[in-house]
Coordinates of C-alpha atoms and ligand atoms in Angstrom, one line a residue:
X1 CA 50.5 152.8 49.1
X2 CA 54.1 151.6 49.7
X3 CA 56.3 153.7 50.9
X4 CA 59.6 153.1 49.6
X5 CA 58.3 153.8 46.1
X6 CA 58.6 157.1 44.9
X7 CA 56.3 159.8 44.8
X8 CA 55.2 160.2 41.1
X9 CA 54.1 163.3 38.9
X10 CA 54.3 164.9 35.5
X11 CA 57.8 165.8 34.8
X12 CA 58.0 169.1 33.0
X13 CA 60.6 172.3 33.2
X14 CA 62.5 169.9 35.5
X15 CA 59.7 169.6 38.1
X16 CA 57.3 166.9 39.6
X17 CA 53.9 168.0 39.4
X18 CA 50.3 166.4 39.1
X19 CA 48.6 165.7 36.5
X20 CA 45.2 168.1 35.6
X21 CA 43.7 165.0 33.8
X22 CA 40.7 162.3 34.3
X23 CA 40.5 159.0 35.0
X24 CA 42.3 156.6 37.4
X25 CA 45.0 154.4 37.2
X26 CA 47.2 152.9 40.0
X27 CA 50.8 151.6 39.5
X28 CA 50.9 148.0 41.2
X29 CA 53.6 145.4 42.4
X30 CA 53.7 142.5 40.3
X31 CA 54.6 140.6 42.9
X32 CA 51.8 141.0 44.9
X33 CA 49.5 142.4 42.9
X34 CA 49.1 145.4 45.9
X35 CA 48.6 149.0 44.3
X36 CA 52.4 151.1 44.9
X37 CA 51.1 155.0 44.1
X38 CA 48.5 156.4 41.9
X39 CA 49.7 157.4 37.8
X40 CA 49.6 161.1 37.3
X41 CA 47.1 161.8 34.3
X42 CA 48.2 163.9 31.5
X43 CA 45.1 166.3 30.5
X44 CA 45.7 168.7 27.2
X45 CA 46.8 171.6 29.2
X46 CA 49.7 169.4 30.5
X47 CA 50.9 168.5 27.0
X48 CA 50.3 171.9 25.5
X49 CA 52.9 172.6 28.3
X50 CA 55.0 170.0 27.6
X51 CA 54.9 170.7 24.0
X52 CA 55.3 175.0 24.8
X53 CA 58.6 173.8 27.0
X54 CA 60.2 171.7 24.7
X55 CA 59.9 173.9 21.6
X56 CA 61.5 176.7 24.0
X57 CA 64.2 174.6 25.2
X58 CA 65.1 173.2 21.2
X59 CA 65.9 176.4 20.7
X60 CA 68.8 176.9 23.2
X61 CA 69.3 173.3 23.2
X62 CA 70.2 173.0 19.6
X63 CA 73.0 175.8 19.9
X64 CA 74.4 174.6 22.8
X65 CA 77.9 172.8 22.3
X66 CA 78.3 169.0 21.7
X67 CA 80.7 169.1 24.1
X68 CA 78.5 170.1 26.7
X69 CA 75.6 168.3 26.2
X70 CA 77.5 165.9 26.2
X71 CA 79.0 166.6 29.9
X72 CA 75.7 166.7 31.5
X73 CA 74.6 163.3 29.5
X74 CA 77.9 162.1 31.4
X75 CA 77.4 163.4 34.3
X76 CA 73.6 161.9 34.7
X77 CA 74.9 158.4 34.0
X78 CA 76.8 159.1 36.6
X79 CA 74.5 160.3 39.3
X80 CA 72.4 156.9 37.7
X81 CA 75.1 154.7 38.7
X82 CA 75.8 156.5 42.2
X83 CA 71.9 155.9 43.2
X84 CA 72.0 152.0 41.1
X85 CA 70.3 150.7 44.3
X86 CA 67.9 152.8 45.0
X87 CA 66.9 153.2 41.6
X88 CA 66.9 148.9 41.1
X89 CA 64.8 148.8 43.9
X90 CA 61.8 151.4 42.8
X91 CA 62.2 149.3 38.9
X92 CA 61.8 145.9 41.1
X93 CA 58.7 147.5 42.7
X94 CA 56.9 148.3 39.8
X95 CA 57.8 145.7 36.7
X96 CA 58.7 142.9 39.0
X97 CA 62.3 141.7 37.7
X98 CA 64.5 140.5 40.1
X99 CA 66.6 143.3 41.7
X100 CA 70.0 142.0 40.2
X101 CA 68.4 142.2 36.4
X102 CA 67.3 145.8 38.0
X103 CA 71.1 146.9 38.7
X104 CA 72.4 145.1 35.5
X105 CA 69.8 147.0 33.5
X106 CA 70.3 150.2 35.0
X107 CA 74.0 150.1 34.5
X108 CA 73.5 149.0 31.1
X109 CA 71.6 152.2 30.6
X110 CA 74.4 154.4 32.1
X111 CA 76.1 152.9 29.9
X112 CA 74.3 153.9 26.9
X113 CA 74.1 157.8 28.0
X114 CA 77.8 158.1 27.6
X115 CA 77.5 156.1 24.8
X116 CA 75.6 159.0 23.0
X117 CA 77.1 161.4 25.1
X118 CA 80.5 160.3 23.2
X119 CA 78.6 159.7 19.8
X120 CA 76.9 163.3 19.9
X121 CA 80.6 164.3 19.6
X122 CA 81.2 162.8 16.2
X123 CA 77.9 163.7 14.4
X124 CA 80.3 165.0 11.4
X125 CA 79.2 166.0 7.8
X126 CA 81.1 165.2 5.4
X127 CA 82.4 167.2 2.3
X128 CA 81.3 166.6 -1.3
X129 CA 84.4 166.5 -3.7
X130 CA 83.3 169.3 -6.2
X131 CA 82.2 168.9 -10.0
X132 CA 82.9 172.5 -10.1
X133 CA 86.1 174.7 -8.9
X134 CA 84.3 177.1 -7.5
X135 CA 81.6 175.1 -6.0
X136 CA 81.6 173.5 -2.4
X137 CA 79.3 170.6 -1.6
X138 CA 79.2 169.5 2.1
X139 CA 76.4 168.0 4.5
X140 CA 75.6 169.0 8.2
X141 CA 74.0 167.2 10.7
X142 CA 71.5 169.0 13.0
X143 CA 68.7 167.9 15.3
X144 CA 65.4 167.2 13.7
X145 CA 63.4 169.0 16.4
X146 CA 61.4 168.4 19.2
X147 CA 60.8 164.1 19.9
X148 CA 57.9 162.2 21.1
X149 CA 58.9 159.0 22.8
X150 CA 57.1 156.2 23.9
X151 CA 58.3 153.2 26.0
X152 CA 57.0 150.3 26.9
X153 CA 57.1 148.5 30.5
X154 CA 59.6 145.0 29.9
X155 CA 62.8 147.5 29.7
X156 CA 62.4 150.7 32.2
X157 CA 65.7 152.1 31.7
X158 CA 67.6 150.9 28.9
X159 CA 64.8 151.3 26.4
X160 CA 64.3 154.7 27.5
X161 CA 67.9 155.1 27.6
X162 CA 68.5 154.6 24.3
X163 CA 65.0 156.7 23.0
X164 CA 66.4 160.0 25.7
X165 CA 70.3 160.0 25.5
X166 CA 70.5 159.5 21.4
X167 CA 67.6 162.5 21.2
X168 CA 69.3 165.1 23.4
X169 CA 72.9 163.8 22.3
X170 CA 71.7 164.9 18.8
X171 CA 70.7 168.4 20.3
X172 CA 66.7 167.4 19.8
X173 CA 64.3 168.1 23.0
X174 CA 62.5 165.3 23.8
X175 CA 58.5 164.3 25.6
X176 CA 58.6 160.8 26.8
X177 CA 56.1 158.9 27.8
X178 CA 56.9 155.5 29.6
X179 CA 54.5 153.1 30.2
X180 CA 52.0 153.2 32.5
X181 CA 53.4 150.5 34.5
X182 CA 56.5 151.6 35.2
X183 CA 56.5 155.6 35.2
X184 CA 58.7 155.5 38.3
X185 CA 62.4 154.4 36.8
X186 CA 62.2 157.1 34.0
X187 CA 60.6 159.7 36.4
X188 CA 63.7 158.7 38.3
X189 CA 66.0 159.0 35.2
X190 CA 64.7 162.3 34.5
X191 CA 65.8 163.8 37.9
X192 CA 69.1 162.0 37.7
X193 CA 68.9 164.5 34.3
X194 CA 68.2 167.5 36.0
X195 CA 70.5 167.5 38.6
X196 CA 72.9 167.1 36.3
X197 CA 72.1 170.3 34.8
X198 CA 70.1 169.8 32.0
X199 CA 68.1 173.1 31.2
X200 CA 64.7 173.3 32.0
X201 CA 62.2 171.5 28.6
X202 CA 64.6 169.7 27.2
X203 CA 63.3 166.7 28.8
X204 CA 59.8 165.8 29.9
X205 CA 57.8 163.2 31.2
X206 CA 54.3 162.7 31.0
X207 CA 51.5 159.6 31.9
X208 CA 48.3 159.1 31.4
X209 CA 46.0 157.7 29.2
X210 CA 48.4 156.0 26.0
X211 CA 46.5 156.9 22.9
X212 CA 45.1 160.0 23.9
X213 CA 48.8 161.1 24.7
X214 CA 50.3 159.7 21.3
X215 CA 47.6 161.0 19.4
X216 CA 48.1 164.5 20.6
X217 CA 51.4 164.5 20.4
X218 CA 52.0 163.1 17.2
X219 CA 49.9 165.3 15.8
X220 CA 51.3 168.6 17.5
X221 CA 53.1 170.6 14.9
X222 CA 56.2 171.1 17.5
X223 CA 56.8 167.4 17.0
X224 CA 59.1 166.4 14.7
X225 CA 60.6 163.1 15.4
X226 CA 58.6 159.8 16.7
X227 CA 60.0 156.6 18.4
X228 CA 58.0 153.8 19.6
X229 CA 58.7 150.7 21.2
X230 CA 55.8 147.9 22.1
X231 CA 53.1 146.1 20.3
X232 CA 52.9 145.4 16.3
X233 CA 49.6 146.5 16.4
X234 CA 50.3 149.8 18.4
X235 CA 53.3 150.5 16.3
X236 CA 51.0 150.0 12.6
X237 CA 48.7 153.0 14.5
X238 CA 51.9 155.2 15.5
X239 CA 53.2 154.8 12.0
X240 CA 49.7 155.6 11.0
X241 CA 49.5 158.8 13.2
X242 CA 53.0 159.6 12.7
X243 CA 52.2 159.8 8.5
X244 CA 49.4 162.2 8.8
X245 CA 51.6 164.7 9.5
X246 CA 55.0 163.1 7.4
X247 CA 57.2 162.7 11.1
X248 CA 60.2 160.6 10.9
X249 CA 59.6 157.4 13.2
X250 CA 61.4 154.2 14.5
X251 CA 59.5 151.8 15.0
X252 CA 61.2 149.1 17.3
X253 CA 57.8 146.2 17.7
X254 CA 57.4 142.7 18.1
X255 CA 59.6 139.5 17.5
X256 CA 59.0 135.6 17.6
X257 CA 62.5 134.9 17.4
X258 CA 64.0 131.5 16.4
X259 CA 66.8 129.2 17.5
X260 CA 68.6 127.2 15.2
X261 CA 70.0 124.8 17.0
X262 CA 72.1 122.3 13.7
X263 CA 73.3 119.0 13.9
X264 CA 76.9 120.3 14.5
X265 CA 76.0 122.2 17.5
X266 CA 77.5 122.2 20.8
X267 CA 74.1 121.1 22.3
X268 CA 75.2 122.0 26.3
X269 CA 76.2 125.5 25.3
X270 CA 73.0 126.1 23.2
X271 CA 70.5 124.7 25.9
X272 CA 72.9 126.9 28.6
X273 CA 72.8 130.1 26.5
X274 CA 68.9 129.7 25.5
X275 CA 68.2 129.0 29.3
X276 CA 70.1 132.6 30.4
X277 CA 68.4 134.5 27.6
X278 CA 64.6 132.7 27.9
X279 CA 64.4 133.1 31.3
X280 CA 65.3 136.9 32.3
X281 CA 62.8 139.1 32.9
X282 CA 60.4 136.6 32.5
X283 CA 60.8 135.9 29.0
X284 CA 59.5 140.0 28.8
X285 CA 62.1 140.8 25.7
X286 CA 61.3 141.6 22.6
X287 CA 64.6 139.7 21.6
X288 CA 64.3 136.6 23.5
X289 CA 64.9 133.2 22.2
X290 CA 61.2 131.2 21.8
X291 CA 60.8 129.2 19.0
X292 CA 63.0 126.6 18.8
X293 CA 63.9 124.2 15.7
X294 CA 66.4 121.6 16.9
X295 CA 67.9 119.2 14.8
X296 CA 66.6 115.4 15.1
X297 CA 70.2 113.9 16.3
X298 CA 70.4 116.8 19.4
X299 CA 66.7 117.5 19.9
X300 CA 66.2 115.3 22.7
X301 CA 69.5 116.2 24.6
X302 CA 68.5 119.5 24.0
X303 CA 65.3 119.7 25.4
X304 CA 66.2 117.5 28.5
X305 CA 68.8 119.6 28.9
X306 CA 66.6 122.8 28.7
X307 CA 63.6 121.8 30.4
X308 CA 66.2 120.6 33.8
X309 CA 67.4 123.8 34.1
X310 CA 64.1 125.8 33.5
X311 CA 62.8 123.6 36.2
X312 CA 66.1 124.4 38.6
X313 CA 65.0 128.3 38.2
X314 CA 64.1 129.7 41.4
X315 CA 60.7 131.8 40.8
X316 CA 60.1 134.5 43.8
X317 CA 59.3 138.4 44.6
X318 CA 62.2 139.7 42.9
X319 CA 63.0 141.9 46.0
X320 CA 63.9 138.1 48.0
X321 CA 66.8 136.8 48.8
X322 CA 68.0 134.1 45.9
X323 CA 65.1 134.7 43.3
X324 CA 66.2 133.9 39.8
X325 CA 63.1 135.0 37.9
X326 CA 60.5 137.6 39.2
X327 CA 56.7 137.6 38.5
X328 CA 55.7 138.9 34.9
X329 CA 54.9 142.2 34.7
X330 CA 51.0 142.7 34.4
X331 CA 48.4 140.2 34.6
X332 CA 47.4 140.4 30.5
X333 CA 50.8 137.9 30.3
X334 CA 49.6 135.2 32.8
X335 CA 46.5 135.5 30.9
X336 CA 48.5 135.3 28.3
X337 CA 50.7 132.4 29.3
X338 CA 47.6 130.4 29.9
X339 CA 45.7 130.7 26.6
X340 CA 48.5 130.0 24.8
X341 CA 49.6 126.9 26.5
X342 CA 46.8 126.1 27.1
X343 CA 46.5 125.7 22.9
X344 CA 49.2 124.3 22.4
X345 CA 48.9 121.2 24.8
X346 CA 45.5 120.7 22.7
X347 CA 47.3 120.8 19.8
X348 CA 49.5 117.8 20.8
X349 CA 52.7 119.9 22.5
X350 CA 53.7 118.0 25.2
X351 CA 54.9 120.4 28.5
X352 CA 58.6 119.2 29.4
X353 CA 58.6 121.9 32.5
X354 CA 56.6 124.5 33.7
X355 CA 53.2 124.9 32.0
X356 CA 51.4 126.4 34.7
X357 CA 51.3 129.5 37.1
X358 CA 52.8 128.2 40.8
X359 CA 51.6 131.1 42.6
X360 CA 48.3 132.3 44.6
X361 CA 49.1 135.8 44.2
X362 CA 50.8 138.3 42.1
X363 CA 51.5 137.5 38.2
X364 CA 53.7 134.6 38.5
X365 CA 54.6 132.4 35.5
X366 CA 56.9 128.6 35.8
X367 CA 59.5 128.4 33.4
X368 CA 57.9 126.8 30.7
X369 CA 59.1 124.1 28.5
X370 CA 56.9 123.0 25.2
X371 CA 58.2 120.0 23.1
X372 CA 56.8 119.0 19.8
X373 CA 54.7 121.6 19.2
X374 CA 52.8 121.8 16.0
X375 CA 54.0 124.9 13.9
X376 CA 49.7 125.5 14.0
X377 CA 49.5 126.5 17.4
X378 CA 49.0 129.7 18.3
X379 CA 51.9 130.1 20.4
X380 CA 53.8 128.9 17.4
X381 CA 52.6 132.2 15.5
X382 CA 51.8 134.8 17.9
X383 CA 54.6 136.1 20.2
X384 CA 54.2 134.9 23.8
X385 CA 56.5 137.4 25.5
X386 CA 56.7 135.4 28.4
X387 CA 58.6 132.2 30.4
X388 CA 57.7 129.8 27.7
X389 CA 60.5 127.9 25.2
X390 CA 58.4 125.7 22.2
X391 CA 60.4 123.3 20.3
X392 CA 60.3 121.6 17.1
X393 CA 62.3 118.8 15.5
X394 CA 63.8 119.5 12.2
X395 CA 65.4 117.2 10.3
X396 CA 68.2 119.7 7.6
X397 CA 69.1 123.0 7.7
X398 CA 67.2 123.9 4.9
X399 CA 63.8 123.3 6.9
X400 CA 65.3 125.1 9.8
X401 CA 66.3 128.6 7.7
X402 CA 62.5 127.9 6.1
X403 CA 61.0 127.6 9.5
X404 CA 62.8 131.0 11.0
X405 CA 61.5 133.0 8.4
X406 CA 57.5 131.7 8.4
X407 CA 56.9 134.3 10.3
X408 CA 56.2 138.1 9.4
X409 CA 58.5 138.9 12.2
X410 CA 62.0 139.8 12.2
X411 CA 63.5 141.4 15.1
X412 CA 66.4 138.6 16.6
X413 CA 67.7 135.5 15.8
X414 CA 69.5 132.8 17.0
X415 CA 72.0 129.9 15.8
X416 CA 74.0 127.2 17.1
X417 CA 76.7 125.8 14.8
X418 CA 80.4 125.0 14.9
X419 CA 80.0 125.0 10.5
X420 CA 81.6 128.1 9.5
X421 CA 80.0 127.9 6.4
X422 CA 77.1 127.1 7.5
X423 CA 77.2 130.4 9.7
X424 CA 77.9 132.2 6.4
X425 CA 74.8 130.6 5.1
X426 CA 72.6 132.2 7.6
X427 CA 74.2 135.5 7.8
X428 CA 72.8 135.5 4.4
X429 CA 69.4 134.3 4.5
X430 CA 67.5 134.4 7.8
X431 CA 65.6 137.3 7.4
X432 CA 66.2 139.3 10.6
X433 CA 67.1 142.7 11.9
X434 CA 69.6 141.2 14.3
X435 CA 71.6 137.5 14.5
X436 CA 73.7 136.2 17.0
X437 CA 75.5 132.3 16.1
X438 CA 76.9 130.7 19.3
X439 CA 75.9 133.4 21.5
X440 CA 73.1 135.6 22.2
X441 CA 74.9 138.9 22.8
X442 CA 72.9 141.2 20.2
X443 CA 72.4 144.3 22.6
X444 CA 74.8 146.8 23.3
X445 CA 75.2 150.4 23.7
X446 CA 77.2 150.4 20.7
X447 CA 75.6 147.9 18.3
X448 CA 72.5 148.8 16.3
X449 CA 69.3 147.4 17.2
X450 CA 66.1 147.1 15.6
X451 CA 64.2 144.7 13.3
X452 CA 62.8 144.0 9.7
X453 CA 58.9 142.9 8.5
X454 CA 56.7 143.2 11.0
X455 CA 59.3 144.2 14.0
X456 CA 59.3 147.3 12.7
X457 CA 62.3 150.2 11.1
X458 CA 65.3 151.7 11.8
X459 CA 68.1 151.5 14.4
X460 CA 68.9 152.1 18.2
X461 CA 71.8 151.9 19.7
X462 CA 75.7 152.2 17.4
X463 CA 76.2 155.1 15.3
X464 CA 72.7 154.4 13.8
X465 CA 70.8 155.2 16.8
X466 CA 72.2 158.6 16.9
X467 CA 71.7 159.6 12.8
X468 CA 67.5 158.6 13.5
X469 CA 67.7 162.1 16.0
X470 CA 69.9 163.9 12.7
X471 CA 68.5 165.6 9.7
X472 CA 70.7 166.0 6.8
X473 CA 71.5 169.4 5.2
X474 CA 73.2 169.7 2.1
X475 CA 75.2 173.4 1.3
X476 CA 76.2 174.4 -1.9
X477 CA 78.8 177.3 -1.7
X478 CA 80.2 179.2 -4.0
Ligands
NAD501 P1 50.4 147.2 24.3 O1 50.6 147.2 22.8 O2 49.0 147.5 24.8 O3 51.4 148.2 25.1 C1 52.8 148.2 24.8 C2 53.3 149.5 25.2 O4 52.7 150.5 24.3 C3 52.8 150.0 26.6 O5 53.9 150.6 27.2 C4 51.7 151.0 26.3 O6 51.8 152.1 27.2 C5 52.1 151.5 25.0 N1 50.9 151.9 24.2 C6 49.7 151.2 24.1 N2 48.9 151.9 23.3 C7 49.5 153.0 22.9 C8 49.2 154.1 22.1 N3 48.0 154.2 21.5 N4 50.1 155.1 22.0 C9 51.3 155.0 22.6 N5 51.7 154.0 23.4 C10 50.8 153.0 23.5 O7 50.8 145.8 24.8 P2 50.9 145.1 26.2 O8 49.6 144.4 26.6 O9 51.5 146.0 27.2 O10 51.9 144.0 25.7 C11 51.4 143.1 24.7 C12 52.4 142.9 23.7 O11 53.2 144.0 23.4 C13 53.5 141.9 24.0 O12 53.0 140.6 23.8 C14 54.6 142.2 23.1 O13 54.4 141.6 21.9 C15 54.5 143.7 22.9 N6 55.5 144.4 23.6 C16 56.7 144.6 23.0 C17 57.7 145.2 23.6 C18 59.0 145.4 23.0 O14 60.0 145.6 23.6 N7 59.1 145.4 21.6 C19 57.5 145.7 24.9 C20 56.3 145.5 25.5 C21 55.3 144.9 24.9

C-alpha cells in the first residue's frame, strides 16, 4: 500500500475509525492500476451511528447562528486551501487527474464553502403584504433536516463541495458518502471541517458497499433530504428510494452534451475552447462537450483543427512532470472507450486522432477524435464520459437545434456563433439545464447547476443550491 496516501476510515463524531462491515474493496491508482489502501466498509451499526450522530448534532446545529456556521465553513476553506498540495496530491493518487486539475479543483471547492458560507447568511423570508389589517403573512427558511449525500468519483471535491457546504450552510447535518474510488479527498475535506471547529455529527463520512448504504439511508426516518450525483440509471433508483418515504432529492445525472458549432462561428476559438473542456479530466464531466454538429462550410477546419491538438495532448501519470491529461479513473471507462469506438468505426466514423488506449498499464485513454459518425452509433446515444469528441456535419441551424435535443438528456450545452440573434434563438429552444454560446464557462460557485429530462432536477450551486437544503414555513399572525 502506498504510503503517501492517507490512512482511511469511517468518518463519524469527527473521528476516523474502521469500518464493522463485510466484504473487500481496495482503492487503486489509476495510473498504475497498484492498490493505494483498503475502503472502510460501512456495516448497519456504523450507519445507525451515523444516523444517531447526525440527528443529535441537527439539533444544536439548526440553532446555532448563520453567522457562525458560517465562520467555521470559512475557516475550513481556508485550512483546504493552506494544505492545496497535499490534498491535490492524495485526489491525484486515487482518480488519476493530473495534479494541476487537482489544485484547480480543490481551490474551486474552497471556493464554493465560502460561497455558502456567505449565502447561509441571506437565507431571508420574506413578508406577505396582508389581505387583512390585523393579519401578518411571512415565510421562514429553516433546514430541512438531516441529508444523505452521495458523490460520485470524476469530481472529488467540488461535487462534494457543493452537496456539504450548501447542507450545513442551511443549518442541515449531513452523511456523505463519496465514491468508492475516491473516499480519500472528502475524508480529507471532512477533517479540514473539523479542525475548523465543526461540532461533532454534523458531518459524516461513510464507504462501503453503494446500494446497501443508499438504501438504508434513504429509508431511515432521520433522513430528510437526498442528493445524488452519477449515473441515469442509479439516480431513476435514488428517486425511486427517495419516494417511498416522500424525501426531497436533487438529482444531478447524466449528459451527452452537444456543440453547435454555425456557419458564422469563429472556427479556431470553438475547436480551442472544445479542446480545453473535452480533454480535462479525461473527458470524466458530466458537462463536457461530445457531440458535435458542425456546420458543412467550417466542419473540416474544425475537425483538423480539433483532432491536431487532441493529438498534441500529452497523456502521463498525472503525478509527472508536463502531463496534460491523466489516466481515466477506473477500468469500466477504457472498457468503455473501446466498445464504443470500437462501434462507431463499424458504423462508418472515421478516427481523426486517438481511437485507441497507448498504454500497457493503468487505465489510459488517447484523446480521441471521431468524424462522420452516424447519429446510429452507440456512442452517438449513450454518454461516453471519456477522451472522445464525435462529429457530424450539418448543413442549417435548424438541423443542428434538432440534433441537440434527440436526446433524453439535458444537462449542458454548447454553441459557437457571432449571430446575436441567432444566440437568442437558442437561449430559447435547446432544451438544456445549462448553455454556454462562445464559451464553456457554465460552472461556478455562484451560478446554478443542474439539468432537465433525463439529467435529472433541481439546482447546485447560486442562490438555488442553497434553497434545495431550505424548507419553507409560512406564519399567519394575528
Ligand atoms: P455508477 O452509476 O455505477 O456509479 C456512479 C456513482 O454512483 C459512483 O460514485 C457510485 O458509488 C455511486 N453509486 C452506484 N450505485 C449506487 C447506489 N445504489 N446508491 C448510491 N450510490 C451509488 O457508474 P460508474 O460506472 O461509476 O460510471 C458510469 C456512468 O456514470 C458514467 O458513464 C456517467 O454517465 C455516470 N457518471 C456521472 C457522473 C456525473 O457527474 N453526473 C459522475 C460519475 C459517473
Amino acid at each position: 500500500m502506498a504510503s503517501s496516501y492517507p490512512e482511511l476510515g469511517l468518518f463519524i463524531d469527527n473521528r476516523l475509525r474502521p469500518g464493522r462491515g463485510e466484504g473487500e474493496r481496495v482503492v487503486i491508482n489509476p495510473a498504475s492500476g497498484e492498490a493505494l489502501a483498503r475502503l472502510p466498509i460501512a456495516s448497519r451499526d456504523d450507519l445507525d451511528d451515523a444516523l444517531a450522530s447526525a440527528e443529535r448534532a441537527f439539533a444544536g446545529w439548526r440553532k446555532t447562528s448563520a453567522l457562525e456556521r458560517s465562520n467555521i465553513l470559512r475557516k475550513a476553506a481556508n485550512i483546504i486551501r493552506a494544505r492545496l498540495d497535499d490534498y491535490a496530491r492524495i485526489m491525484t493518487l486515487e482518480q488519476g487527474k493530473v495534479l494541476m486539475e487537482s489544485r484547480i479543483e480543490l481551490s474551486a471547492a474552497a471556493d464554493i464553502i465560502d460561497w455558502f458560507a456567505e449565502e447561509g447568511r441571506r437565507a431571508y423570508g420574506r413578508v406577505i403584504p396582508s389581505r387583512q389589517p390585523d393579519i401578518r403573512y411571512s415565510t421562514l427558511m429553516q433546514p430541512v433536516g438531516p441529508v444523505a449525500a452521495f458523490s460520485p468519483w470524476n469530481f472529488p471535491a467540488v461535487i462534494p463541495a457543493r452537496k456539504v457546504a450548501a447542507s450545513l450552510a442551511a443549518g442541515c447535518t449531513c452523511i456523505i458518502k463519496p465514491a468508492e474510488e475516491t473516499p480519500g479527498t472528502m475524508l480529507a475535506i471532512a477533517q479540514a471541517f473539523a479542525e475548523a471547529g465543526l461540532p461533532e455529527g454534523v458531518l459524516s463520512v461513510v464507504t462501503g458497499h453503494p446500494s446497501e448504504i443508499s438504501t438504508y439511508l434513504i429509508a431511515s426516518p432521520i433522513i430528510r433530504k437526498v442528493s445524488f450525483t452519477g449515473s441515469t440509471s442509479v439516480g431513476r433508483e435514488i428517486a425511486r428510494l427517495a419516494g417511498d418515504s416522500i424525501k426531497r432529492v436533487t438529482l444531478e445525472l447524466g449528459g451527452h452534451a452537444p456543440v453547435l458549432v454555425l456557419e458564422d462561428a469563429d472556427v479556431e476559438k470553438a475547436a480551442a475552447t472544445s479542446a480545453a473542456f473535452k480533454f480535462r479530466n479525461a473527458g470524466q464531466v458530466c458537462i463536457a462537450p461530445t457531440r458535435f454538429y458542425v456546420h458543412e462550410k467550417v466542419h473540416d477546419e474544425f475537425v483538423e483543427s480539433l483532432s491536431a491538438k487532441a493529438g498534441a495532448l500529452k497523456v502521463a501519470d498525472g503525478l509527472s512532470q508536463g502531463a496534460q491529461m491523466g489516466p481515466m479513473a477506473n477500468p469500466r471507462r477504457p472498457e468503455a472507450m473501446e466498445s464504443l469506438i470500437g462501434d462507431a468505426v463499424k458504423a462508418g466514423a472515421r478516427v481523426a486522432a486517438g481511437g485507441e488506449s497507448g498504454a500497457n498499464r493503468g487505465f489510459f485513454w488517447q484523446p480521441t477524435v471521431l468524424a462522420d459518425v452516424p447519429e446510429t452509433a452507440r456512442i452517438m446515444n449513450e454518454e461516453p464520459f471519456g477522451p472522445v469528441a464525435v462529429v457530424r456535419r450539418i448543413s442549417s441551424t435548424d438541423e443542428a437545434i434538432a440534433a441537440a435535443n434527440r436526446l433524453p438528456f439535458g444537462l449542458a450545452a454548447y454553441a459557437f456563433t457571432r449571430s446575436t440573434a441567432n444566440s437568442i434563438r437558442l437561449g430559447e429552444e435547446v432544451e438544456t439545464g445549462m448553455l454556454g454560446i462562445n464559451n464553456m464557462m457554465i460552472n461556478l460557485a455562484e451560478t446554478p447547476f443542474g439539468g432537465v429530462k433525463d439529467s435529472g432536477y433541481g439546482s447546485e450551486g447560486g442562490s438555488e443550491g442553497l434553497e434545495a437544503y431550505l424548507n419553507v414555513k409560512l406564519v399567519s399572525e394575528s
